[in-house]
Every structure is written in structure tokens, then in C-alpha cells.
Amino acid sequence: MSQKRSALARMIVLSAVTLAWLSVPPVPCLAADSAPYEIGIHLRLRYEDKQDFNFLEGSQSYGLTRLRLAGKVRLGEGGSYAFLELQDARVHGEDDPGVPAVREEVTPNFFVDELDVHQGYLFWRIGERLGLKVGRQKFNLGDKRLVASLEWANTARVFDGVRFTIGDPKARSLDVIASQPVTVNPDDPNDWARVGNRYFDSEFYALYFTDKATIDQGSYELFLFHRRQDELDDEVWNLGGRLTKKFGPVTWDLQGSQQFGDYNGLDHQAHAFVLAGTYAFATKGLSQIGVAYIQASGDGDALDGDHETFDNLYPLNHANYGYMDFFGLPNLENWEVTLKGRFPRNLQWRLAWHRFSLVESDQDAWYSAGLAPLYTPVVGPEANEDHAGDEVDFTLSFPILPKKLTVALGYSRFLAGDYLSVRGRDTDADFWFVQGLLTWNYRPTR
């Protein structure tokens, strides 16, 4: 109990600091591209409570803090600049033992990153159609299903690399990326240290073409990704595309990926696709309804010398496959319905329902949002049970101070399916969180 009180006290102190920052009066500022420098503060506080996440009796709760201090200096008049961002991410008051466990000491770590360089890069604008970014940076490509900075995680995800952007991102552009994921060490500086993790120990390359000019009220994207890890004999290639088109109030989003190469020395052939549509209403109370079907291949025969489980790469699974983070894309079939709306005072709400099944339940595993296998196949007639469960997510978000302080509340419930029942794990799970996010920026006047 004393540990919980200590965590609460720390979060209260941080909240007081937040109010002090908010007392700073607004400063007239230059246009973003003409200010000689800019400084910024990001502070996020979140409390999470997890019940029965092992689908038995088990609980875990903790507080998360994430502080970022950023500085940007303009280099000349052509749009070039230098950017540096420090991050301090910590977890407070976790249950020990608790389910799921919070391991503050492991590397890589998604909870703790004591004061470290989060981002640091130089950006050069070369003429009007070429940009070059070199250093520690974030990649968010497309709708983030395959490559994202994973901001929900307390430490997030960054890469050390080079990114060329050719063309106009508002019309047609091509991004060329060569990079290495950065391993988050909770106590020491983050670097490229080999840690026995398939994804952090890999090199990552990408070609990403976006065309927002050709299709009226639509766009298309073409991409080629390559993940390479020599020690594990991984040479995974991902060729894919995405098409979005608006027809009045209806918007369609179609995308797919075909993978080939080698995975753990085995011949790798896998695929995934997304079929999604939304309907926008003129009313604010209910502004949008969406329906989606998502499927990714699993391995249908673990003994045939081939690997057919889709490689999820570096995704943001949290926003796409349930806020409880039980699922990643590999071996997944997901039906989804979402409702969104807005109440007075800019209070936004979202309600989502997911029905999760496994494509190859009798041969392949259930993979979590972190891509680790949660459960593996069982022997017997129960092996054919593929319905893992249903999840309902409800979130509220509202600004306390416009463009400065936002508060979010969320509750999720997972209803265990037959896949879990045959394993003796049929207890439903619950998750709730409350989060405050402060952002503060300053640009000097001339």
C-alpha cells in the first residue's frame, strides 16, 4: 500500500508542475517555418488497471509517467533545422507479483527509459523537392499497421537511420529509408546493442510512395519493406499497397501485403489484407460508423519447412486490434465495428467491437500486440476451436485547455471465446485507464 501511495504522491507532484507550466502566458510567435528556434515540453501521466489478463485470477495496476523536452533550431532560410528530444519514462507502484508482470530491468523495455536521447536528427531541405533527415527519428507510414512509432507504449519506438523524401508530401512523394531500430535500455544510453530480440536486432529498409493528387477525393500508396537479421537468417520482404477513396459520406480503405524471403532460415511466404469502410454523419453526437475485416496468414503446417506466419514488422497494434493489446496481426482474423462522435465542449467518444479468431488455430500460435506467442496449439478435437474472444473498447477524450492539456478515459472488456475455454482459461478480462497529456511550445518573437 505504501508503494501505491508513493506512486500517487509522485503523480500529484507532476500534476502540480503541469499547472505551473500552464500558468505561463501565451507568447506571440512567428510562423513555424520562420522562428529561429522552438522549445517544447510533453508530459503524459497514465494510470492503468488490468484484471484477469491471464484469463484466470490475476491483476496488475501501475502509474506511468513520460516527460519529453525538445528543442528545434532553424538552419538558414531554406527550411533546414536541427532537432533534439530528451525522454524520461518511468513506471510507478506496480503490483509485485502481478499479472501481467512489469519488468523494469529488462532490455528492450516498453515501460522505463530513464533520461535518454529519444530523438536527435538533422533535416536538410534541398531545393523544393528533396528532404534529407539523418539521425534518431520516428517512422509512421500509412495507417501505421506495419511501421509506427508506437506512442501508446511508455518508451515509444525510434530508429537510427537516414530518410530521403522526394517530391511533395501533399501531392506525390517517395520516402527512401535505411535504418536500425533503437533498443531501449532502462538504465543506460539507448544504442544498437544486440539483445536477442528478432526485431530490435534487425536492419529495416523501406520504399514508400504516396500519391494524393491523381485520384479525386482519394489516394494510393505503394510500398516495399525489408527486414534483415543475419544471426537468425531473416530476410523478409513485404510488397504492398493501399487505396482510399471517398464517395460522398462513404470512405473506402483497401490494403494488402504479400511477403516473401526467409524467416529463421525457412522459406517465407505470407500475406495480409484489410477491407474497411466508414460512413460520416452530419450530426455531431454520432459522427461516424465504421466496419472492417482484417486477416493475416498463419502457418498451416509447422513441419513442412516453410514459414507462412505474417511478419507484423514494427506496428501500432494497440489502435488497430483492441486497446487491451492481446492481439497482433499474425495469424489473425478480426471483424470490427466502430462508432465515433462528439458531444458539447469538444468531448469526443469512441466505441469499438472486435471479434477475434485465429486463422490457423490448430497449427499456429496466438500472437500478442508485442508479437510474442500467448498460446500455442493443443492436441485433440479442441484444436479446431478458433474463436479467441470478443473485445469492446470505450474511450472518452476532452480538452481541459485547448491545444495544451487533454484528458482521456477508457474502459475495455474481453469476453473469452472457445479457444480459451478448452485451455481452462475462460475468465473475462477488464482494463481501464485514465490519462492526462500536456503539450507546451514556445517560439520567440523577433
Coordinates of C-alpha atoms in Angstrom, one line a residue:
M1 CA 0.0 0.0 0.0
S2 CA 2.9 2.4 0.8
Q3 CA 4.3 1.8 -2.7
K4 CA 0.9 2.8 -4.2
R5 CA 0.8 5.9 -2.0
S6 CA 4.3 6.9 -3.1
A7 CA 3.3 6.5 -6.7
L8 CA 0.3 8.6 -6.2
A9 CA 2.3 11.3 -4.5
R10 CA 4.8 11.4 -7.4
M11 CA 2.0 11.8 -9.9
I12 CA 0.4 14.6 -7.8
V13 CA 3.8 16.4 -7.8
L14 CA 4.0 16.1 -11.6
S15 CA 0.4 17.4 -11.9
A16 CA 1.4 20.4 -9.8
V17 CA 4.4 21.0 -12.1
T18 CA 1.9 20.8 -15.0
L19 CA -0.2 23.6 -13.5
A20 CA 2.9 25.7 -13.1
W21 CA 3.7 25.3 -16.8
L22 CA 0.1 26.2 -17.7
S23 CA 0.5 29.5 -15.8
V24 CA 2.9 30.7 -18.4
P25 CA 1.1 33.3 -20.5
P26 CA 0.7 32.7 -24.3
V27 CA 3.5 34.3 -26.3
P28 CA 3.0 35.8 -29.8
C29 CA 5.0 33.7 -32.1
L30 CA 6.4 33.6 -35.7
A31 CA 5.2 31.2 -38.3
A32 CA 6.5 27.7 -37.6
D33 CA 9.0 27.8 -40.6
S34 CA 10.4 31.3 -39.7
A35 CA 11.1 31.1 -36.0
P36 CA 14.8 30.8 -35.3
Y37 CA 14.2 28.2 -32.6
E38 CA 11.5 26.4 -30.8
I39 CA 11.3 24.6 -27.5
G40 CA 8.6 22.2 -26.3
I41 CA 7.5 20.1 -23.3
H42 CA 5.4 16.9 -23.4
L43 CA 4.2 15.4 -20.2
R44 CA 2.0 12.3 -20.1
L45 CA 0.5 10.7 -17.0
R46 CA -1.4 7.5 -17.2
Y47 CA -2.9 5.1 -14.7
E48 CA -3.8 1.5 -15.9
D49 CA -5.7 -1.2 -14.1
K50 CA -5.7 -4.8 -15.6
Q51 CA -7.9 -7.6 -14.3
D52 CA -7.7 -11.2 -15.3
F53 CA -5.3 -10.6 -18.2
N54 CA -4.2 -14.3 -18.0
F55 CA -8.0 -15.2 -18.2
L56 CA -7.7 -16.6 -14.7
E57 CA -7.4 -14.8 -11.4
G58 CA -4.7 -12.2 -11.8
S59 CA -4.4 -8.4 -11.6
Q60 CA -1.9 -5.6 -12.2
S61 CA -2.1 -1.8 -11.8
Y62 CA 0.5 0.9 -12.1
G63 CA 1.1 4.6 -13.0
L64 CA 3.1 5.7 -16.0
T65 CA 4.9 9.0 -16.5
R66 CA 6.6 10.2 -19.6
L67 CA 8.4 13.6 -19.9
R68 CA 9.9 14.9 -23.1
L69 CA 11.9 18.1 -23.5
A70 CA 12.5 19.1 -27.1
G71 CA 14.4 21.8 -29.0
K72 CA 14.5 22.8 -32.6
V73 CA 16.9 25.2 -34.2
R74 CA 16.4 26.6 -37.7
L75 CA 19.5 26.3 -40.0
G76 CA 19.4 29.1 -42.6
E77 CA 16.4 30.2 -44.6
G78 CA 15.7 27.1 -46.7
G79 CA 13.7 25.1 -44.2
S80 CA 16.6 23.0 -42.7
Y81 CA 16.8 22.5 -39.0
A82 CA 18.3 20.5 -36.1
F83 CA 16.1 18.7 -33.6
L84 CA 16.8 17.2 -30.2
E85 CA 14.4 15.5 -27.8
L86 CA 15.1 14.0 -24.4
Q87 CA 12.8 11.5 -22.8
D88 CA 12.3 10.2 -19.2
A89 CA 9.8 7.4 -19.0
R90 CA 9.0 5.6 -15.7
V91 CA 6.6 3.2 -14.1
H92 CA 5.3 3.6 -10.5
G93 CA 3.6 1.4 -7.9
E94 CA 3.2 -1.7 -10.0
D95 CA 2.0 -4.9 -8.2
D96 CA 4.8 -7.4 -7.4
P97 CA 3.9 -10.1 -8.1
G98 CA 1.2 -9.0 -10.6
V99 CA -0.3 -10.3 -13.8
P100 CA 0.9 -9.3 -16.3
A101 CA 4.4 -8.7 -14.8
V102 CA 6.0 -5.3 -15.2
R103 CA 9.8 -5.9 -15.6
E104 CA 11.6 -2.6 -15.1
E105 CA 15.1 -4.1 -15.6
V106 CA 14.8 -5.9 -18.9
T107 CA 16.2 -4.7 -22.3
P108 CA 14.4 -3.8 -24.5
N109 CA 11.9 -2.1 -22.2
F110 CA 8.5 -0.6 -23.0
F111 CA 7.9 0.9 -19.6
V112 CA 11.2 2.5 -18.4
D113 CA 13.7 4.7 -20.1
E114 CA 15.5 6.9 -17.6
L115 CA 16.6 10.2 -19.0
D116 CA 17.9 9.5 -22.5
V117 CA 18.1 10.8 -26.1
H118 CA 14.8 9.9 -27.6
Q119 CA 15.3 11.8 -30.9
G120 CA 18.1 13.7 -32.4
Y121 CA 18.5 14.5 -36.1
L122 CA 19.4 17.0 -38.8
F123 CA 17.0 17.8 -41.6
W124 CA 18.2 19.4 -44.8
R125 CA 15.8 20.9 -47.3
I126 CA 17.5 20.6 -50.7
G127 CA 15.6 22.7 -53.2
E128 CA 11.8 22.3 -53.3
R129 CA 11.5 18.6 -53.9
L130 CA 14.1 16.9 -51.7
G131 CA 14.4 16.5 -47.9
L132 CA 17.1 14.5 -46.0
K133 CA 16.7 13.5 -42.4
V134 CA 19.7 11.9 -40.7
G135 CA 19.8 10.6 -37.1
R136 CA 17.5 9.2 -34.4
Q137 CA 13.9 9.6 -35.7
K138 CA 10.4 8.2 -35.9
F139 CA 8.7 6.5 -38.8
N140 CA 4.9 6.5 -39.2
L141 CA 4.0 5.1 -42.6
G142 CA 0.4 4.8 -43.9
D143 CA -2.1 3.9 -41.3
K144 CA 0.7 2.5 -39.0
R145 CA -0.4 -1.1 -39.3
L146 CA 3.2 -2.2 -40.2
V147 CA 5.5 0.7 -39.3
A148 CA 4.8 3.2 -36.5
S149 CA 6.4 5.0 -33.6
L150 CA 4.2 3.1 -31.0
E151 CA 3.3 6.2 -28.9
W152 CA 1.0 4.2 -26.7
A153 CA 4.0 2.4 -25.2
N154 CA 5.6 4.5 -22.5
T155 CA 9.0 4.4 -24.2
A156 CA 7.7 4.5 -27.8
R157 CA 9.8 3.4 -30.8
V158 CA 12.6 5.2 -32.7
F159 CA 15.1 4.3 -35.3
D160 CA 18.6 5.5 -36.1
G161 CA 18.7 6.0 -39.8
V162 CA 18.5 8.0 -43.0
R163 CA 15.3 9.1 -44.7
F164 CA 15.1 10.8 -48.1
T165 CA 11.8 12.4 -49.1
I166 CA 11.5 13.2 -52.8
G167 CA 8.6 15.3 -54.1
D168 CA 5.7 17.0 -52.3
P169 CA 4.1 15.0 -49.4
K170 CA 0.9 16.9 -50.0
A171 CA 0.8 15.6 -53.6
R172 CA 3.2 12.9 -54.7
S173 CA 6.2 11.8 -52.7
L174 CA 8.7 8.9 -52.3
D175 CA 10.3 8.1 -49.0
V176 CA 13.6 6.1 -49.0
I177 CA 14.6 4.7 -45.6
A178 CA 17.6 2.8 -44.3
S179 CA 17.6 2.3 -40.5
Q180 CA 18.3 0.3 -37.4
P181 CA 15.7 0.1 -34.5
V182 CA 16.9 1.6 -31.3
T183 CA 17.0 -0.8 -28.3
V184 CA 15.5 0.8 -25.1
N185 CA 17.8 0.2 -22.2
P186 CA 16.0 1.3 -19.0
D187 CA 19.2 2.5 -17.2
D188 CA 21.9 3.1 -19.8
P189 CA 22.0 5.1 -23.1
N190 CA 20.0 3.5 -25.8
D191 CA 22.0 2.0 -28.6
W192 CA 22.2 -0.8 -31.1
A193 CA 23.2 -3.4 -28.5
R194 CA 22.3 -7.0 -29.6
V195 CA 19.7 -8.2 -27.1
G196 CA 18.4 -11.4 -28.6
N197 CA 15.3 -9.8 -29.9
R198 CA 14.3 -10.6 -33.5
Y199 CA 13.0 -7.1 -34.3
F200 CA 15.3 -4.8 -32.3
D201 CA 18.4 -6.7 -33.7
S202 CA 17.2 -6.2 -37.3
E203 CA 18.0 -3.7 -40.0
F204 CA 15.0 -2.1 -41.6
Y205 CA 14.7 -0.6 -45.1
A206 CA 11.7 0.9 -46.9
L207 CA 10.5 2.5 -50.1
Y208 CA 7.1 4.2 -49.6
F209 CA 5.3 6.1 -52.5
T210 CA 2.3 8.2 -51.8
D211 CA 0.0 9.8 -54.4
K212 CA -2.6 12.2 -53.1
A213 CA -3.1 14.1 -56.4
T214 CA -4.2 11.5 -59.0
I215 CA -7.4 10.2 -57.5
D216 CA -10.2 12.7 -56.8
Q217 CA -11.0 12.6 -53.1
G218 CA -8.7 9.6 -52.7
S219 CA -5.1 8.4 -52.6
Y220 CA -3.0 5.4 -53.1
E221 CA 0.2 4.1 -51.6
L222 CA 2.8 1.6 -52.8
F223 CA 5.5 0.2 -50.5
L224 CA 8.3 -2.2 -50.2
F225 CA 9.8 -3.1 -46.8
H226 CA 12.8 -5.2 -46.0
R227 CA 13.7 -6.6 -42.5
R228 CA 17.1 -8.3 -42.2
Q229 CA 18.6 -10.1 -39.3
D230 CA 21.7 -12.2 -40.2
E231 CA 22.0 -14.2 -36.9
L232 CA 18.5 -15.6 -37.3
D233 CA 18.7 -16.0 -41.1
D234 CA 15.8 -13.5 -41.6
E235 CA 15.4 -11.8 -45.0
V236 CA 11.8 -10.7 -45.0
W237 CA 10.4 -8.6 -47.9
N238 CA 7.0 -7.0 -47.8
L239 CA 5.4 -5.7 -51.0
G240 CA 2.1 -3.9 -50.6
G241 CA -0.3 -1.2 -51.5
R242 CA -3.2 0.8 -50.1
L243 CA -6.1 2.6 -51.8
T244 CA -8.5 5.1 -50.2
K245 CA -11.5 6.7 -51.9
K246 CA -14.3 8.9 -50.8
F247 CA -17.8 8.6 -52.3
G248 CA -19.9 11.3 -50.6
P249 CA -20.2 10.3 -46.9
V250 CA -18.6 6.9 -47.5
T251 CA -14.9 6.3 -47.5
W252 CA -13.3 3.0 -48.5
D253 CA -9.8 1.8 -47.3
L254 CA -8.4 -1.3 -49.1
Q255 CA -4.9 -2.5 -48.5
G256 CA -2.8 -5.7 -48.8
S257 CA 0.7 -7.1 -48.3
Q258 CA 2.5 -10.1 -49.8
Q259 CA 5.6 -11.2 -48.1
F260 CA 8.5 -13.4 -49.3
G261 CA 12.1 -14.3 -48.4
D262 CA 13.4 -16.2 -45.4
Y263 CA 12.4 -16.4 -41.8
N264 CA 14.6 -18.2 -39.3
G265 CA 16.2 -19.9 -42.3
L266 CA 12.8 -21.2 -43.7
D267 CA 11.2 -20.2 -46.9
H268 CA 8.8 -17.3 -46.0
Q269 CA 5.5 -16.8 -47.9
A270 CA 2.8 -14.8 -46.1
H271 CA 0.0 -12.3 -46.7
A272 CA -2.4 -9.9 -45.1
F273 CA -5.2 -7.6 -46.2
V274 CA -7.6 -5.0 -44.8
L275 CA -11.1 -4.2 -46.1
A276 CA -12.6 -1.2 -44.3
G277 CA -15.3 1.4 -44.8
T278 CA -16.7 4.3 -42.9
Y279 CA -19.9 6.4 -43.2
A280 CA -19.8 10.0 -41.9
F281 CA -22.9 11.6 -40.5
A282 CA -23.7 15.3 -40.5
T283 CA -24.6 15.2 -36.8
K284 CA -22.0 15.7 -34.0
G285 CA -23.4 13.2 -31.5
L286 CA -22.7 10.3 -33.8
S287 CA -20.3 11.4 -36.5
Q288 CA -19.0 8.2 -38.0
I289 CA -19.7 4.4 -38.1
G290 CA -17.0 2.1 -39.5
V291 CA -16.8 -1.6 -40.4
A292 CA -13.6 -3.6 -41.2
Y293 CA -12.4 -7.1 -41.9
I294 CA -8.8 -7.8 -41.4
Q295 CA -6.9 -11.1 -42.0
A296 CA -3.3 -12.2 -41.9
S297 CA -1.9 -15.6 -42.7
G298 CA -0.7 -18.1 -40.2
D299 CA 1.4 -21.2 -40.6
G300 CA -0.8 -24.1 -41.7
D301 CA 1.9 -26.8 -41.2
A302 CA 4.7 -26.3 -38.7
L303 CA 6.7 -29.3 -40.1
D304 CA 6.7 -28.6 -43.8
G305 CA 9.9 -26.5 -43.8
D306 CA 8.0 -23.3 -44.8
H307 CA 7.1 -20.3 -42.7
E308 CA 3.7 -18.7 -43.5
T309 CA 3.0 -16.6 -40.4
F310 CA 2.7 -12.9 -41.4
D311 CA 5.6 -10.8 -40.1
N312 CA 4.0 -7.7 -38.4
L313 CA 7.3 -5.7 -38.6
Y314 CA 7.1 -2.5 -36.4
P315 CA 3.4 -1.8 -36.0
L316 CA 0.9 0.1 -33.8
N317 CA -1.3 -2.8 -33.0
H318 CA -2.9 -1.1 -30.0
A319 CA -5.1 1.2 -32.1
N320 CA -6.0 -1.4 -34.7
Y321 CA -6.7 -4.7 -32.8
G322 CA -8.0 -3.7 -29.4
Y323 CA -6.9 -1.5 -26.6
M324 CA -6.1 -4.4 -24.3
D325 CA -3.1 -5.4 -26.6
F326 CA -4.0 -9.1 -26.7
F327 CA -3.5 -9.3 -30.5
G328 CA -1.0 -8.6 -33.2
L329 CA -1.7 -9.1 -36.9
P330 CA 0.0 -12.5 -37.4
N331 CA -2.5 -15.4 -37.8
L332 CA -5.4 -13.1 -37.0
E333 CA -8.9 -12.7 -38.3
N334 CA -10.7 -9.6 -37.0
W335 CA -14.2 -8.3 -37.6
E336 CA -14.5 -4.8 -36.4
V337 CA -17.3 -2.2 -35.9
T338 CA -16.5 1.3 -34.6
L339 CA -18.7 4.3 -33.7
K340 CA -17.4 7.8 -33.1
G341 CA -18.9 11.0 -32.0
R342 CA -18.6 14.4 -30.4
F343 CA -20.5 15.9 -27.5
P344 CA -20.6 19.6 -26.5
R345 CA -17.3 21.2 -25.2
N346 CA -15.4 19.0 -27.7
L347 CA -15.8 15.8 -25.7
Q348 CA -15.0 13.0 -28.2
W349 CA -16.1 9.4 -27.7
R350 CA -15.3 6.1 -29.5
L351 CA -16.9 2.7 -29.1
A352 CA -15.4 -0.3 -30.9
W353 CA -16.3 -4.0 -31.0
H354 CA -13.8 -6.7 -32.2
R355 CA -14.4 -10.4 -32.9
F356 CA -11.1 -12.2 -32.9
S357 CA -10.3 -15.6 -34.4
L358 CA -7.2 -17.4 -35.3
V359 CA -6.7 -18.4 -39.0
E360 CA -4.6 -21.5 -38.2
S361 CA -5.7 -22.4 -34.7
D362 CA -4.6 -26.0 -34.8
Q363 CA -1.1 -25.3 -36.2
D364 CA 0.0 -21.8 -35.3
A365 CA 0.0 -19.6 -32.2
W366 CA -2.0 -16.6 -30.8
Y367 CA 0.3 -13.6 -31.1
S368 CA 0.0 -10.6 -28.8
A369 CA 0.4 -6.9 -29.8
G370 CA 4.1 -7.3 -28.9
L371 CA 4.3 -10.3 -31.3
A372 CA 5.1 -12.8 -28.6
P373 CA 3.1 -16.1 -28.7
L374 CA 0.5 -16.1 -26.0
Y375 CA -0.9 -19.6 -26.6
T376 CA 0.1 -22.4 -28.8
P377 CA -2.0 -25.2 -30.4
V378 CA -3.4 -28.1 -28.3
V379 CA -3.7 -31.7 -29.3
G380 CA -7.1 -33.3 -29.8
P381 CA -10.5 -32.2 -31.3
E382 CA -10.4 -29.0 -29.3
A383 CA -7.5 -27.8 -31.6
N384 CA -10.1 -26.7 -34.1
E385 CA -11.6 -24.1 -31.8
D386 CA -10.6 -20.8 -33.4
H387 CA -12.8 -18.1 -31.7
A388 CA -10.4 -16.4 -29.3
G389 CA -12.9 -13.9 -28.0
D390 CA -14.6 -10.5 -28.4
E391 CA -13.4 -7.2 -27.1
V392 CA -15.3 -3.9 -26.5
D393 CA -13.4 -0.7 -26.1
F394 CA -14.9 2.6 -25.0
T395 CA -12.9 5.9 -24.7
L396 CA -13.6 9.5 -23.9
S397 CA -11.3 12.4 -24.7
F398 CA -11.8 16.0 -23.9
P399 CA -9.6 19.1 -23.7
I400 CA -9.1 20.9 -20.4
L401 CA -7.1 23.7 -22.1
P402 CA -7.3 23.8 -25.9
K403 CA -4.0 22.7 -27.5
K404 CA -2.4 22.3 -24.1
L405 CA -4.0 19.8 -21.8
T406 CA -6.2 16.8 -22.8
V407 CA -7.7 14.1 -20.6
A408 CA -8.7 10.6 -21.8
L409 CA -10.6 7.9 -20.1
G410 CA -11.0 4.3 -21.3
Y411 CA -12.6 1.0 -20.4
S412 CA -12.3 -2.3 -22.2
R413 CA -13.8 -5.8 -21.6
F414 CA -12.6 -9.0 -23.3
L415 CA -15.1 -11.9 -23.5
A416 CA -13.2 -15.2 -23.6
G417 CA -14.1 -17.5 -26.5
D418 CA -14.0 -21.2 -27.1
Y419 CA -10.3 -21.1 -27.9
L420 CA -9.6 -20.1 -24.3
S421 CA -12.3 -22.3 -22.7
V422 CA -10.7 -25.5 -24.0
R423 CA -7.5 -24.4 -22.3
G424 CA -9.3 -23.9 -19.0
R425 CA -8.9 -20.1 -19.2
D426 CA -12.4 -18.7 -19.7
T427 CA -12.5 -15.8 -17.3
D428 CA -13.3 -12.5 -19.0
A429 CA -10.8 -9.7 -18.7
D430 CA -11.1 -6.0 -17.9
F431 CA -9.0 -2.9 -18.5
W432 CA -9.4 0.7 -17.7
F433 CA -7.1 3.7 -17.8
V434 CA -7.1 7.5 -17.2
Q435 CA -4.6 9.7 -18.9
G436 CA -3.5 13.3 -19.0
L437 CA -1.4 14.8 -21.8
L438 CA 0.2 18.2 -21.6
T439 CA 2.0 19.8 -24.6
W440 CA 3.6 23.2 -24.4
N441 CA 5.6 25.0 -27.1
Y442 CA 7.4 28.3 -27.3
R443 CA 8.7 30.2 -30.3
P444 CA 10.3 33.6 -29.8
T445 CA 9.2 36.8 -31.4
R446 CA 11.6 38.9 -33.4

